[in-house]
PDB file as gemmi writes it, atoms N, CA and C in Angstrom:
CRYST1    1.000    1.000    1.000  90.00  90.00  90.00 P 1                      
ATOM      1  N   MET A   1       2.091 -23.850   5.926  1.00  0.00           N  
ATOM      2  CA  MET A   1       2.675 -23.217   7.085  1.00  0.00           C  
ATOM      3  C   MET A   1       3.057 -21.770   6.785  1.00  0.00           C  
ATOM      4  N   ILE A   2       3.642 -21.538   5.603  1.00  0.00           N  
ATOM      5  CA  ILE A   2       4.031 -20.182   5.243  1.00  0.00           C  
ATOM      6  C   ILE A   2       2.806 -19.297   5.115  1.00  0.00           C  
ATOM      7  N   SER A   3       1.751 -19.809   4.479  1.00  0.00           N  
ATOM      8  CA  SER A   3       0.557 -18.992   4.307  1.00  0.00           C  
ATOM      9  C   SER A   3      -0.105 -18.676   5.642  1.00  0.00           C  
ATOM     10  N   SER A   4      -0.078 -19.608   6.589  1.00  0.00           N  
ATOM     11  CA  SER A   4      -0.684 -19.322   7.892  1.00  0.00           C  
ATOM     12  C   SER A   4       0.137 -18.281   8.645  1.00  0.00           C  
ATOM     13  N   ARG A   5       1.453 -18.326   8.493  1.00  0.00           N  
ATOM     14  CA  ARG A   5       2.308 -17.314   9.119  1.00  0.00           C  
ATOM     15  C   ARG A   5       2.034 -15.945   8.497  1.00  0.00           C  
ATOM     16  N   ARG A   6       1.886 -15.928   7.183  1.00  0.00           N  
ATOM     17  CA  ARG A   6       1.588 -14.681   6.478  1.00  0.00           C  
ATOM     18  C   ARG A   6       0.233 -14.132   6.925  1.00  0.00           C  
ATOM     19  N   GLU A   7      -0.750 -15.000   7.042  1.00  0.00           N  
ATOM     20  CA  GLU A   7      -2.086 -14.565   7.477  1.00  0.00           C  
ATOM     21  C   GLU A   7      -2.051 -14.004   8.895  1.00  0.00           C  
ATOM     22  N   ARG A   8      -1.320 -14.638   9.780  1.00  0.00           N  
ATOM     23  CA  ARG A   8      -1.200 -14.119  11.154  1.00  0.00           C  
ATOM     24  C   ARG A   8      -0.546 -12.741  11.146  1.00  0.00           C  
ATOM     25  N   ARG A   9       0.490 -12.587  10.334  1.00  0.00           N  
ATOM     26  CA  ARG A   9       1.177 -11.296  10.237  1.00  0.00           C  
ATOM     27  C   ARG A   9       0.227 -10.223   9.700  1.00  0.00           C  
ATOM     28  N   ARG A  10      -0.577 -10.580   8.717  1.00  0.00           N  
ATOM     29  CA  ARG A  10      -1.540  -9.624   8.151  1.00  0.00           C  
ATOM     30  C   ARG A  10      -2.603  -9.243   9.177  1.00  0.00           C  
ATOM     31  N   ARG A  11      -3.117 -10.237   9.885  1.00  0.00           N  
ATOM     32  CA  ARG A  11      -4.136  -9.942  10.907  1.00  0.00           C  
ATOM     33  C   ARG A  11      -3.566  -9.044  11.996  1.00  0.00           C  
ATOM     34  N   ARG A  12      -2.334  -9.341  12.404  1.00  0.00           N  
ATOM     35  CA  ARG A  12      -1.673  -8.520  13.425  1.00  0.00           C  
ATOM     36  C   ARG A  12      -1.502  -7.082  12.937  1.00  0.00           C  
ATOM     37  N   ALA A  13      -1.087  -6.921  11.689  1.00  0.00           N  
ATOM     38  CA  ALA A  13      -0.893  -5.581  11.129  1.00  0.00           C  
ATOM     39  C   ALA A  13      -2.210  -4.819  11.077  1.00  0.00           C  
ATOM     40  N   LEU A  14      -3.282  -5.488  10.677  1.00  0.00           N  
ATOM     41  CA  LEU A  14      -4.577  -4.821  10.558  1.00  0.00           C  
ATOM     42  C   LEU A  14      -5.240  -4.567  11.905  1.00  0.00           C  
ATOM     43  N   ALA A  15      -4.784  -5.257  12.941  1.00  0.00           N  
ATOM     44  CA  ALA A  15      -5.347  -5.034  14.279  1.00  0.00           C  
ATOM     45  C   ALA A  15      -4.915  -3.682  14.836  1.00  0.00           C  
ATOM     46  N   GLU A  16      -3.814  -3.163  14.328  1.00  0.00           N  
ATOM     47  CA  GLU A  16      -3.307  -1.858  14.775  1.00  0.00           C  
ATOM     48  C   GLU A  16      -3.924  -0.754  13.924  1.00  0.00           C  
ATOM     49  N   PRO A  17      -4.125   0.429  14.503  1.00  0.00           N  
ATOM     50  CA  PRO A  17      -4.603   1.547  13.681  1.00  0.00           C  
ATOM     51  C   PRO A  17      -3.527   1.958  12.677  1.00  0.00           C  
ATOM     52  N   PHE A  18      -3.960   2.498  11.558  1.00  0.00           N  
ATOM     53  CA  PHE A  18      -3.006   2.952  10.544  1.00  0.00           C  
ATOM     54  C   PHE A  18      -2.205   4.110  11.129  1.00  0.00           C  
ATOM     55  N   PRO A  19      -0.879   4.046  11.074  1.00  0.00           N  
ATOM     56  CA  PRO A  19      -0.057   5.094  11.689  1.00  0.00           C  
ATOM     57  C   PRO A  19      -0.312   6.476  11.079  1.00  0.00           C  
ATOM     58  N   ALA A  20      -0.569   7.438  11.924  1.00  0.00           N  
ATOM     59  CA  ALA A  20      -0.833   8.805  11.463  1.00  0.00           C  
ATOM     60  C   ALA A  20       0.361   9.375  10.708  1.00  0.00           C  
ATOM     61  N   THR A  21       1.569   9.010  11.117  1.00  0.00           N  
ATOM     62  CA  THR A  21       2.761   9.513  10.412  1.00  0.00           C  
ATOM     63  C   THR A  21       2.803   8.980   8.986  1.00  0.00           C  
ATOM     64  N   TRP A  22       2.364   7.753   8.784  1.00  0.00           N  
ATOM     65  CA  TRP A  22       2.320   7.201   7.427  1.00  0.00           C  
ATOM     66  C   TRP A  22       1.298   7.962   6.595  1.00  0.00           C  
ATOM     67  N   ARG A  23       0.106   8.166   7.164  1.00  0.00           N  
ATOM     68  CA  ARG A  23      -0.960   8.867   6.437  1.00  0.00           C  
ATOM     69  C   ARG A  23      -0.496  10.266   6.045  1.00  0.00           C  
ATOM     70  N   HIS A  24       0.140  10.951   6.974  1.00  0.00           N  
ATOM     71  CA  HIS A  24       0.635  12.306   6.712  1.00  0.00           C  
ATOM     72  C   HIS A  24       1.690  12.280   5.600  1.00  0.00           C  
ATOM     73  N   SER A  25       2.609  11.337   5.660  1.00  0.00           N  
ATOM     74  CA  SER A  25       3.665  11.241   4.641  1.00  0.00           C  
ATOM     75  C   SER A  25       3.087  10.929   3.268  1.00  0.00           C  
ATOM     76  N   ILE A  26       2.146  10.008   3.222  1.00  0.00           N  
ATOM     77  CA  ILE A  26       1.523   9.660   1.944  1.00  0.00           C  
ATOM     78  C   ILE A  26       0.784  10.868   1.381  1.00  0.00           C  
ATOM     79  N   ALA A  27       0.000  11.534   2.207  1.00  0.00           N  
ATOM     80  CA  ALA A  27      -0.771  12.690   1.750  1.00  0.00           C  
ATOM     81  C   ALA A  27       0.134  13.836   1.300  1.00  0.00           C  
ATOM     82  N   ARG A  28       1.252  14.003   1.975  1.00  0.00           N  
ATOM     83  CA  ARG A  28       2.152  15.115   1.670  1.00  0.00           C  
ATOM     84  C   ARG A  28       3.037  14.832   0.461  1.00  0.00           C  
ATOM     85  N   ARG A  29       3.411  13.592   0.270  1.00  0.00           N  
ATOM     86  CA  ARG A  29       4.414  13.276  -0.753  1.00  0.00           C  
ATOM     87  C   ARG A  29       3.857  12.607  -2.016  1.00  0.00           C  
ATOM     88  N   TRP A  30       2.565  12.364  -2.058  1.00  0.00           N  
ATOM     89  CA  TRP A  30       2.006  11.622  -3.183  1.00  0.00           C  
ATOM     90  C   TRP A  30       0.766  12.339  -3.704  1.00  0.00           C  
ATOM     91  N   ALA A  31       0.878  12.927  -4.884  1.00  0.00           N  
ATOM     92  CA  ALA A  31      -0.177  13.782  -5.442  1.00  0.00           C  
ATOM     93  C   ALA A  31      -1.485  13.038  -5.707  1.00  0.00           C  
ATOM     94  N   ILE A  32      -1.443  11.743  -5.864  1.00  0.00           N  
ATOM     95  CA  ILE A  32      -2.654  10.971  -6.164  1.00  0.00           C  
ATOM     96  C   ILE A  32      -3.564  10.830  -4.945  1.00  0.00           C  
ATOM     97  N   TRP A  33      -2.993  10.845  -3.755  1.00  0.00           N  
ATOM     98  CA  TRP A  33      -3.754  10.573  -2.528  1.00  0.00           C  
ATOM     99  C   TRP A  33      -5.050  11.376  -2.418  1.00  0.00           C  
ATOM    100  N   PRO A  34      -5.024  12.712  -2.582  1.00  0.00           N  
ATOM    101  CA  PRO A  34      -6.280  13.455  -2.408  1.00  0.00           C  
ATOM    102  C   PRO A  34      -7.321  13.185  -3.494  1.00  0.00           C  
ATOM    103  N   THR A  35      -6.918  12.570  -4.597  1.00  0.00           N  
ATOM    104  CA  THR A  35      -7.883  12.271  -5.656  1.00  0.00           C  
ATOM    105  C   THR A  35      -8.654  10.981  -5.398  1.00  0.00           C  
ATOM    106  N   LEU A  36      -8.197  10.203  -4.429  1.00  0.00           N  
ATOM    107  CA  LEU A  36      -8.882   8.953  -4.098  1.00  0.00           C  
ATOM    108  C   LEU A  36     -10.098   9.228  -3.217  1.00  0.00           C  
ATOM    109  N   ALA A  37     -11.139   8.465  -3.427  1.00  0.00           N  
ATOM    110  CA  ALA A  37     -12.329   8.561  -2.575  1.00  0.00           C  
ATOM    111  C   ALA A  37     -11.966   8.057  -1.175  1.00  0.00           C  
ATOM    112  N   PRO A  38     -12.683   8.515  -0.140  1.00  0.00           N  
ATOM    113  CA  PRO A  38     -12.374   8.070   1.226  1.00  0.00           C  
ATOM    114  C   PRO A  38     -12.349   6.549   1.391  1.00  0.00           C  
ATOM    115  N   ASP A  39     -13.275   5.834   0.743  1.00  0.00           N  
ATOM    116  CA  ASP A  39     -13.261   4.370   0.867  1.00  0.00           C  
ATOM    117  C   ASP A  39     -12.044   3.768   0.165  1.00  0.00           C  
ATOM    118  N   GLU A  40     -11.581   4.392  -0.917  1.00  0.00           N  
ATOM    119  CA  GLU A  40     -10.364   3.922  -1.581  1.00  0.00           C  
ATOM    120  C   GLU A  40      -9.138   4.192  -0.706  1.00  0.00           C  
ATOM    121  N   GLN A  41      -9.130   5.340  -0.038  1.00  0.00           N  
ATOM    122  CA  GLN A  41      -8.023   5.651   0.875  1.00  0.00           C  
ATOM    123  C   GLN A  41      -7.961   4.637   2.011  1.00  0.00           C  
ATOM    124  N   ARG A  42      -9.111   4.303   2.583  1.00  0.00           N  
ATOM    125  CA  ARG A  42      -9.149   3.312   3.672  1.00  0.00           C  
ATOM    126  C   ARG A  42      -8.655   1.947   3.192  1.00  0.00           C  
ATOM    127  N   ARG A  43      -9.120   1.523   2.034  1.00  0.00           N  
ATOM    128  CA  ARG A  43      -8.691   0.222   1.507  1.00  0.00           C  
ATOM    129  C   ARG A  43      -7.194   0.235   1.194  1.00  0.00           C  
ATOM    130  N   LEU A  44      -6.710   1.337   0.634  1.00  0.00           N  
ATOM    131  CA  LEU A  44      -5.283   1.441   0.330  1.00  0.00           C  
ATOM    132  C   LEU A  44      -4.464   1.401   1.616  1.00  0.00           C  
ATOM    133  N   GLU A  45      -4.956   2.039   2.671  1.00  0.00           N  
ATOM    134  CA  GLU A  45      -4.269   1.980   3.966  1.00  0.00           C  
ATOM    135  C   GLU A  45      -4.169   0.537   4.462  1.00  0.00           C  
ATOM    136  N   GLU A  46      -5.244  -0.233   4.305  1.00  0.00           N  
ATOM    137  CA  GLU A  46      -5.212  -1.646   4.712  1.00  0.00           C  
ATOM    138  C   GLU A  46      -4.162  -2.416   3.916  1.00  0.00           C  
ATOM    139  N   LEU A  47      -4.125  -2.162   2.621  1.00  0.00           N  
ATOM    140  CA  LEU A  47      -3.155  -2.848   1.772  1.00  0.00           C  
ATOM    141  C   LEU A  47      -1.727  -2.471   2.155  1.00  0.00           C  
ATOM    142  N   VAL A  48      -1.504  -1.191   2.414  1.00  0.00           N  
ATOM    143  CA  VAL A  48      -0.172  -0.713   2.814  1.00  0.00           C  
ATOM    144  C   VAL A  48       0.228  -1.349   4.138  1.00  0.00           C  
ATOM    145  N   GLN A  49      -0.719  -1.411   5.049  1.00  0.00           N  
ATOM    146  CA  GLN A  49      -0.449  -1.977   6.374  1.00  0.00           C  
ATOM    147  C   GLN A  49      -0.046  -3.451   6.285  1.00  0.00           C  
ATOM    148  N   GLN A  50      -0.556  -4.154   5.301  1.00  0.00           N  
ATOM    149  CA  GLN A  50      -0.179  -5.551   5.094  1.00  0.00           C  
ATOM    150  C   GLN A  50       1.132  -5.664   4.313  1.00  0.00           C  
ATOM    151  N   PHE A  51       1.335  -4.754   3.379  1.00  0.00           N  
ATOM    152  CA  PHE A  51       2.482  -4.809   2.475  1.00  0.00           C  
ATOM    153  C   PHE A  51       3.803  -4.502   3.181  1.00  0.00           C  
ATOM    154  N   VAL A  52       3.829  -3.459   3.988  1.00  0.00           N  
ATOM    155  CA  VAL A  52       5.088  -2.997   4.596  1.00  0.00           C  
ATOM    156  C   VAL A  52       5.794  -4.094   5.395  1.00  0.00           C  
ATOM    157  N   PRO A  53       5.117  -4.790   6.311  1.00  0.00           N  
ATOM    158  CA  PRO A  53       5.854  -5.800   7.081  1.00  0.00           C  
ATOM    159  C   PRO A  53       6.242  -7.046   6.278  1.00  0.00           C  
ATOM    160  N   GLU A  54       5.609  -7.255   5.130  1.00  0.00           N  
ATOM    161  CA  GLU A  54       5.911  -8.439   4.332  1.00  0.00           C  
ATOM    162  C   GLU A  54       7.125  -8.260   3.428  1.00  0.00           C  
ATOM    163  N   MET A  55       7.509  -7.027   3.188  1.00  0.00           N  
ATOM    164  CA  MET A  55       8.627  -6.762   2.291  1.00  0.00           C  
ATOM    165  C   MET A  55       9.953  -6.700   3.040  1.00  0.00           C  
ATOM    166  N   ARG A  56      10.990  -7.030   2.337  1.00  0.00           N  
ATOM    167  CA  ARG A  56      12.345  -6.873   2.871  1.00  0.00           C  
ATOM    168  C   ARG A  56      12.867  -5.551   2.322  1.00  0.00           C  
ATOM    169  N   TRP A  57      13.060  -4.583   3.192  1.00  0.00           N  
ATOM    170  CA  TRP A  57      13.475  -3.241   2.792  1.00  0.00           C  
ATOM    171  C   TRP A  57      14.984  -3.136   2.920  1.00  0.00           C  
ATOM    172  N   GLU A  58      15.620  -2.839   1.816  1.00  0.00           N  
ATOM    173  CA  GLU A  58      17.072  -2.791   1.802  1.00  0.00           C  
ATOM    174  C   GLU A  58      17.535  -1.541   1.066  1.00  0.00           C  
ATOM    175  N   ALA A  59      18.378  -0.759   1.712  1.00  0.00           N  
ATOM    176  CA  ALA A  59      18.909   0.465   1.109  1.00  0.00           C  
ATOM    177  C   ALA A  59      20.311   0.208   0.578  1.00  0.00           C  
ATOM    178  N   ALA A  60      20.727   1.031  -0.343  1.00  0.00           N  
ATOM    179  CA  ALA A  60      22.058   0.894  -0.925  1.00  0.00           C  
ATOM    180  C   ALA A  60      22.972   2.022  -0.459  1.00  0.00           C  
ATOM    181  N   GLN A  61      24.238   1.732  -0.380  1.00  0.00           N  
ATOM    182  CA  GLN A  61      25.291   2.710  -0.103  1.00  0.00           C  
ATOM    183  C   GLN A  61      25.020   3.548   1.141  1.00  0.00           C  
ATOM    184  N   GLY A  62      24.592   2.905   2.198  1.00  0.00           N  
ATOM    185  CA  GLY A  62      24.408   3.597   3.464  1.00  0.00           C  
ATOM    186  C   GLY A  62      23.147   4.435   3.573  1.00  0.00           C  
ATOM    187  N   PHE A  63      22.308   4.418   2.560  1.00  0.00           N  
ATOM    188  CA  PHE A  63      21.060   5.169   2.586  1.00  0.00           C  
ATOM    189  C   PHE A  63      20.099   4.497   3.556  1.00  0.00           C  
ATOM    190  N   ALA A  64      19.437   5.258   4.379  1.00  0.00           N  
ATOM    191  CA  ALA A  64      18.492   4.705   5.355  1.00  0.00           C  
ATOM    192  C   ALA A  64      17.063   4.842   4.828  1.00  0.00           C  
ATOM    193  N   VAL A  65      16.329   3.753   4.837  1.00  0.00           N  
ATOM    194  CA  VAL A  65      14.929   3.764   4.419  1.00  0.00           C  
ATOM    195  C   VAL A  65      14.081   3.900   5.674  1.00  0.00           C  
ATOM    196  N   THR A  66      13.354   5.008   5.787  1.00  0.00           N  
ATOM    197  CA  THR A  66      12.515   5.246   6.960  1.00  0.00           C  
ATOM    198  C   THR A  66      11.163   4.556   6.791  1.00  0.00           C  
ATOM    199  N   GLU A  67      10.429   4.443   7.884  1.00  0.00           N  
ATOM    200  CA  GLU A  67       9.081   3.862   7.812  1.00  0.00           C  
ATOM    201  C   GLU A  67       8.172   4.707   6.934  1.00  0.00           C  
ATOM    202  N   GLU A  68       8.352   6.017   6.971  1.00  0.00           N  
ATOM    203  CA  GLU A  68       7.534   6.895   6.140  1.00  0.00           C  
ATOM    204  C   GLU A  68       7.813   6.645   4.661  1.00  0.00           C  
ATOM    205  N   MET A  69       9.081   6.446   4.314  1.00  0.00           N  
ATOM    206  CA  MET A  69       9.435   6.121   2.923  1.00  0.00           C  
ATOM    207  C   MET A  69       8.799   4.801   2.522  1.00  0.00           C  
ATOM    208  N   GLN A  70       8.855   3.845   3.415  1.00  0.00           N  
ATOM    209  CA  GLN A  70       8.248   2.544   3.139  1.00  0.00           C  
ATOM    210  C   GLN A  70       6.756   2.703   2.866  1.00  0.00           C  
ATOM    211  N   ALA A  71       6.093   3.536   3.654  1.00  0.00           N  
ATOM    212  CA  ALA A  71       4.651   3.733   3.493  1.00  0.00           C  
ATOM    213  C   ALA A  71       4.327   4.351   2.138  1.00  0.00           C  
ATOM    214  N   VAL A  72       5.095   5.345   1.721  1.00  0.00           N  
ATOM    215  CA  VAL A  72       4.841   6.003   0.435  1.00  0.00           C  
ATOM    216  C   VAL A  72       5.104   5.035  -0.719  1.00  0.00           C  
ATOM    217  N   ILE A  73       6.193   4.307  -0.647  1.00  0.00           N  
ATOM    218  CA  ILE A  73       6.511   3.320  -1.688  1.00  0.00           C  
ATOM    219  C   ILE A  73       5.428   2.243  -1.729  1.00  0.00           C  
ATOM    220  N   ALA A  74       5.018   1.768  -0.567  1.00  0.00           N  
ATOM    221  CA  ALA A  74       3.984   0.735  -0.489  1.00  0.00           C  
ATOM    222  C   ALA A  74       2.657   1.239  -1.054  1.00  0.00           C  
ATOM    223  N   ALA A  75       2.309   2.486  -0.771  1.00  0.00           N  
ATOM    224  CA  ALA A  75       1.058   3.048  -1.289  1.00  0.00           C  
ATOM    225  C   ALA A  75       1.066   3.052  -2.811  1.00  0.00           C  
ATOM    226  N   GLN A  76       2.190   3.424  -3.383  1.00  0.00           N  
ATOM    227  CA  GLN A  76       2.290   3.437  -4.843  1.00  0.00           C  
ATOM    228  C   GLN A  76       2.163   2.030  -5.412  1.00  0.00           C  
ATOM    229  N   ALA A  77       2.800   1.067  -4.771  1.00  0.00           N  
ATOM    230  CA  ALA A  77       2.712  -0.321  -5.230  1.00  0.00           C  
ATOM    231  C   ALA A  77       1.300  -0.875  -5.050  1.00  0.00           C  
ATOM    232  N   CYS A  78       0.685  -0.566  -3.928  1.00  0.00           N  
ATOM    233  CA  CYS A  78      -0.640  -1.114  -3.611  1.00  0.00           C  
ATOM    234  C   CYS A  78      -1.746  -0.476  -4.434  1.00  0.00           C  
ATOM    235  N   LEU A  79      -1.486   0.682  -5.020  1.00  0.00           N  
ATOM    236  CA  LEU A  79      -2.490   1.299  -5.882  1.00  0.00           C  
ATOM    237  C   LEU A  79      -2.846   0.355  -7.025  1.00  0.00           C  
ATOM    238  N   LEU A  80      -1.876  -0.392  -7.511  1.00  0.00           N  
ATOM    239  CA  LEU A  80      -2.146  -1.359  -8.579  1.00  0.00           C  
ATOM    240  C   LEU A  80      -3.157  -2.404  -8.122  1.00  0.00           C  
ATOM    241  N   VAL A  81      -3.021  -2.889  -6.904  1.00  0.00           N  
ATOM    242  CA  VAL A  81      -3.953  -3.876  -6.359  1.00  0.00           C  
ATOM    243  C   VAL A  81      -5.319  -3.234  -6.158  1.00  0.00           C  
ATOM    244  N   LEU A  82      -5.337  -2.010  -5.651  1.00  0.00           N  
ATOM    245  CA  LEU A  82      -6.595  -1.298  -5.435  1.00  0.00           C  
ATOM    246  C   LEU A  82      -7.340  -1.148  -6.756  1.00  0.00           C  
ATOM    247  N   GLU A  83      -6.633  -0.800  -7.817  1.00  0.00           N  
ATOM    248  CA  GLU A  83      -7.263  -0.643  -9.128  1.00  0.00           C  
ATOM    249  C   GLU A  83      -7.785  -1.974  -9.656  1.00  0.00           C  
ATOM    250  N   MET A  84      -7.095  -3.061  -9.345  1.00  0.00           N  
ATOM    251  CA  MET A  84      -7.559  -4.378  -9.787  1.00  0.00           C  
ATOM    252  C   MET A  84      -8.851  -4.765  -9.084  1.00  0.00           C  
ATOM    253  N   GLU A  85      -9.033  -4.291  -7.847  1.00  0.00           N  
ATOM    254  CA  GLU A  85     -10.237  -4.619  -7.088  1.00  0.00           C  
ATOM    255  C   GLU A  85     -11.423  -3.756  -7.497  1.00  0.00           C  
ATOM    256  N   SER A  86     -11.164  -2.656  -8.184  1.00  0.00           N  
ATOM    257  CA  SER A  86     -12.200  -1.692  -8.520  1.00  0.00           C  
ATOM    258  C   SER A  86     -13.192  -2.275  -9.521  1.00  0.00           C  
ATOM    259  N   PRO A  87     -14.506  -2.176  -9.220  1.00  0.00           N  
ATOM    260  CA  PRO A  87     -15.503  -2.704 -10.149  1.00  0.00           C  
ATOM    261  C   PRO A  87     -15.588  -1.879 -11.430  1.00  0.00           C  
ATOM    262  N   SER A  88     -15.108  -0.642 -11.402  1.00  0.00           N  
ATOM    263  CA  SER A  88     -15.187   0.218 -12.579  1.00  0.00           C  
ATOM    264  C   SER A  88     -13.953   0.097 -13.460  1.00  0.00           C  
ATOM    265  N   ARG A  89     -13.138  -0.896 -13.178  1.00  0.00           N  
ATOM    266  CA  ARG A  89     -11.907  -1.105 -13.939  1.00  0.00           C  
ATOM    267  C   ARG A  89     -12.233  -1.335 -15.414  1.00  0.00           C  
ATOM    268  N   THR A  90     -11.464  -0.719 -16.274  1.00  0.00           N  
ATOM    269  CA  THR A  90     -11.651  -0.865 -17.708  1.00  0.00           C  
ATOM    270  C   THR A  90     -10.873  -2.076 -18.202  1.00  0.00           C  
ATOM    271  N   THR A  91     -11.507  -2.850 -19.047  1.00  0.00           N  
ATOM    272  CA  THR A  91     -10.838  -4.005 -19.631  1.00  0.00           C  
ATOM    273  C   THR A  91     -10.179  -3.571 -20.930  1.00  0.00           C  
ATOM    274  N   CYS A  92      -8.936  -3.938 -21.081  1.00  0.00           N  
ATOM    275  CA  CYS A  92      -8.194  -3.597 -22.287  1.00  0.00           C  
ATOM    276  C   CYS A  92      -7.814  -4.884 -22.996  1.00  0.00           C  
ATOM    277  N   SER A  93      -8.199  -4.992 -24.241  1.00  0.00           N  
ATOM    278  CA  SER A  93      -7.826  -6.166 -25.029  1.00  0.00           C  
ATOM    279  C   SER A  93      -6.981  -5.700 -26.204  1.00  0.00           C  
ATOM    280  N   PRO A  94      -6.289  -6.605 -26.869  1.00  0.00           N  
ATOM    281  CA  PRO A  94      -5.446  -6.198 -27.998  1.00  0.00           C  
ATOM    282  C   PRO A  94      -6.212  -5.427 -29.071  1.00  0.00           C  
ATOM    283  N   SER A  95      -7.487  -5.710 -29.245  1.00  0.00           N  
ATOM    284  CA  SER A  95      -8.257  -5.012 -30.278  1.00  0.00           C  
ATOM    285  C   SER A  95      -8.582  -3.574 -29.895  1.00  0.00           C  
ATOM    286  N   THR A  96      -8.524  -3.239 -28.586  1.00  0.00           N  
ATOM    287  CA  THR A  96      -8.827  -1.868 -28.159  1.00  0.00           C  
ATOM    288  C   THR A  96      -7.580  -1.072 -27.835  1.00  0.00           C  
ATOM    289  N   ALA A  97      -6.432  -1.716 -27.829  1.00  0.00           N  
ATOM    290  CA  ALA A  97      -5.192  -1.023 -27.474  1.00  0.00           C  
ATOM    291  C   ALA A  97      -4.604  -0.296 -28.656  1.00  0.00           C  
TER     292      ALA A  97                                                      
END                                                                             
C-alpha cells in the first residue's frame, strides 16, 4: 500500500512540468549544473521532481525553507542517484583505492 501511494505521488509529480523557478535556482546556485549534459539535466530534474514531495522539510529556529531551497538541496542529493545510473560510472574496489 505504501509503495502504491509513493508511485502515485511520483507519477503525479512527473505529470507536471518542471518548475522554471526551480531550474533557475538550481542553475544560479549550483556550479555543477552547467557541466551536466542536457540529458543528465533532464534526468536530474525528474529525480528532483520525485524527491521534493517525498521528503519532510523541516527548518530550525524559525528559518523558512523555500521551494527553491528544496530544489537545490534535492538536486545535490539526486546527483548521487544520477551518477549511479550512469553507464560510465567507475568501479572502485579496495585494491584500486
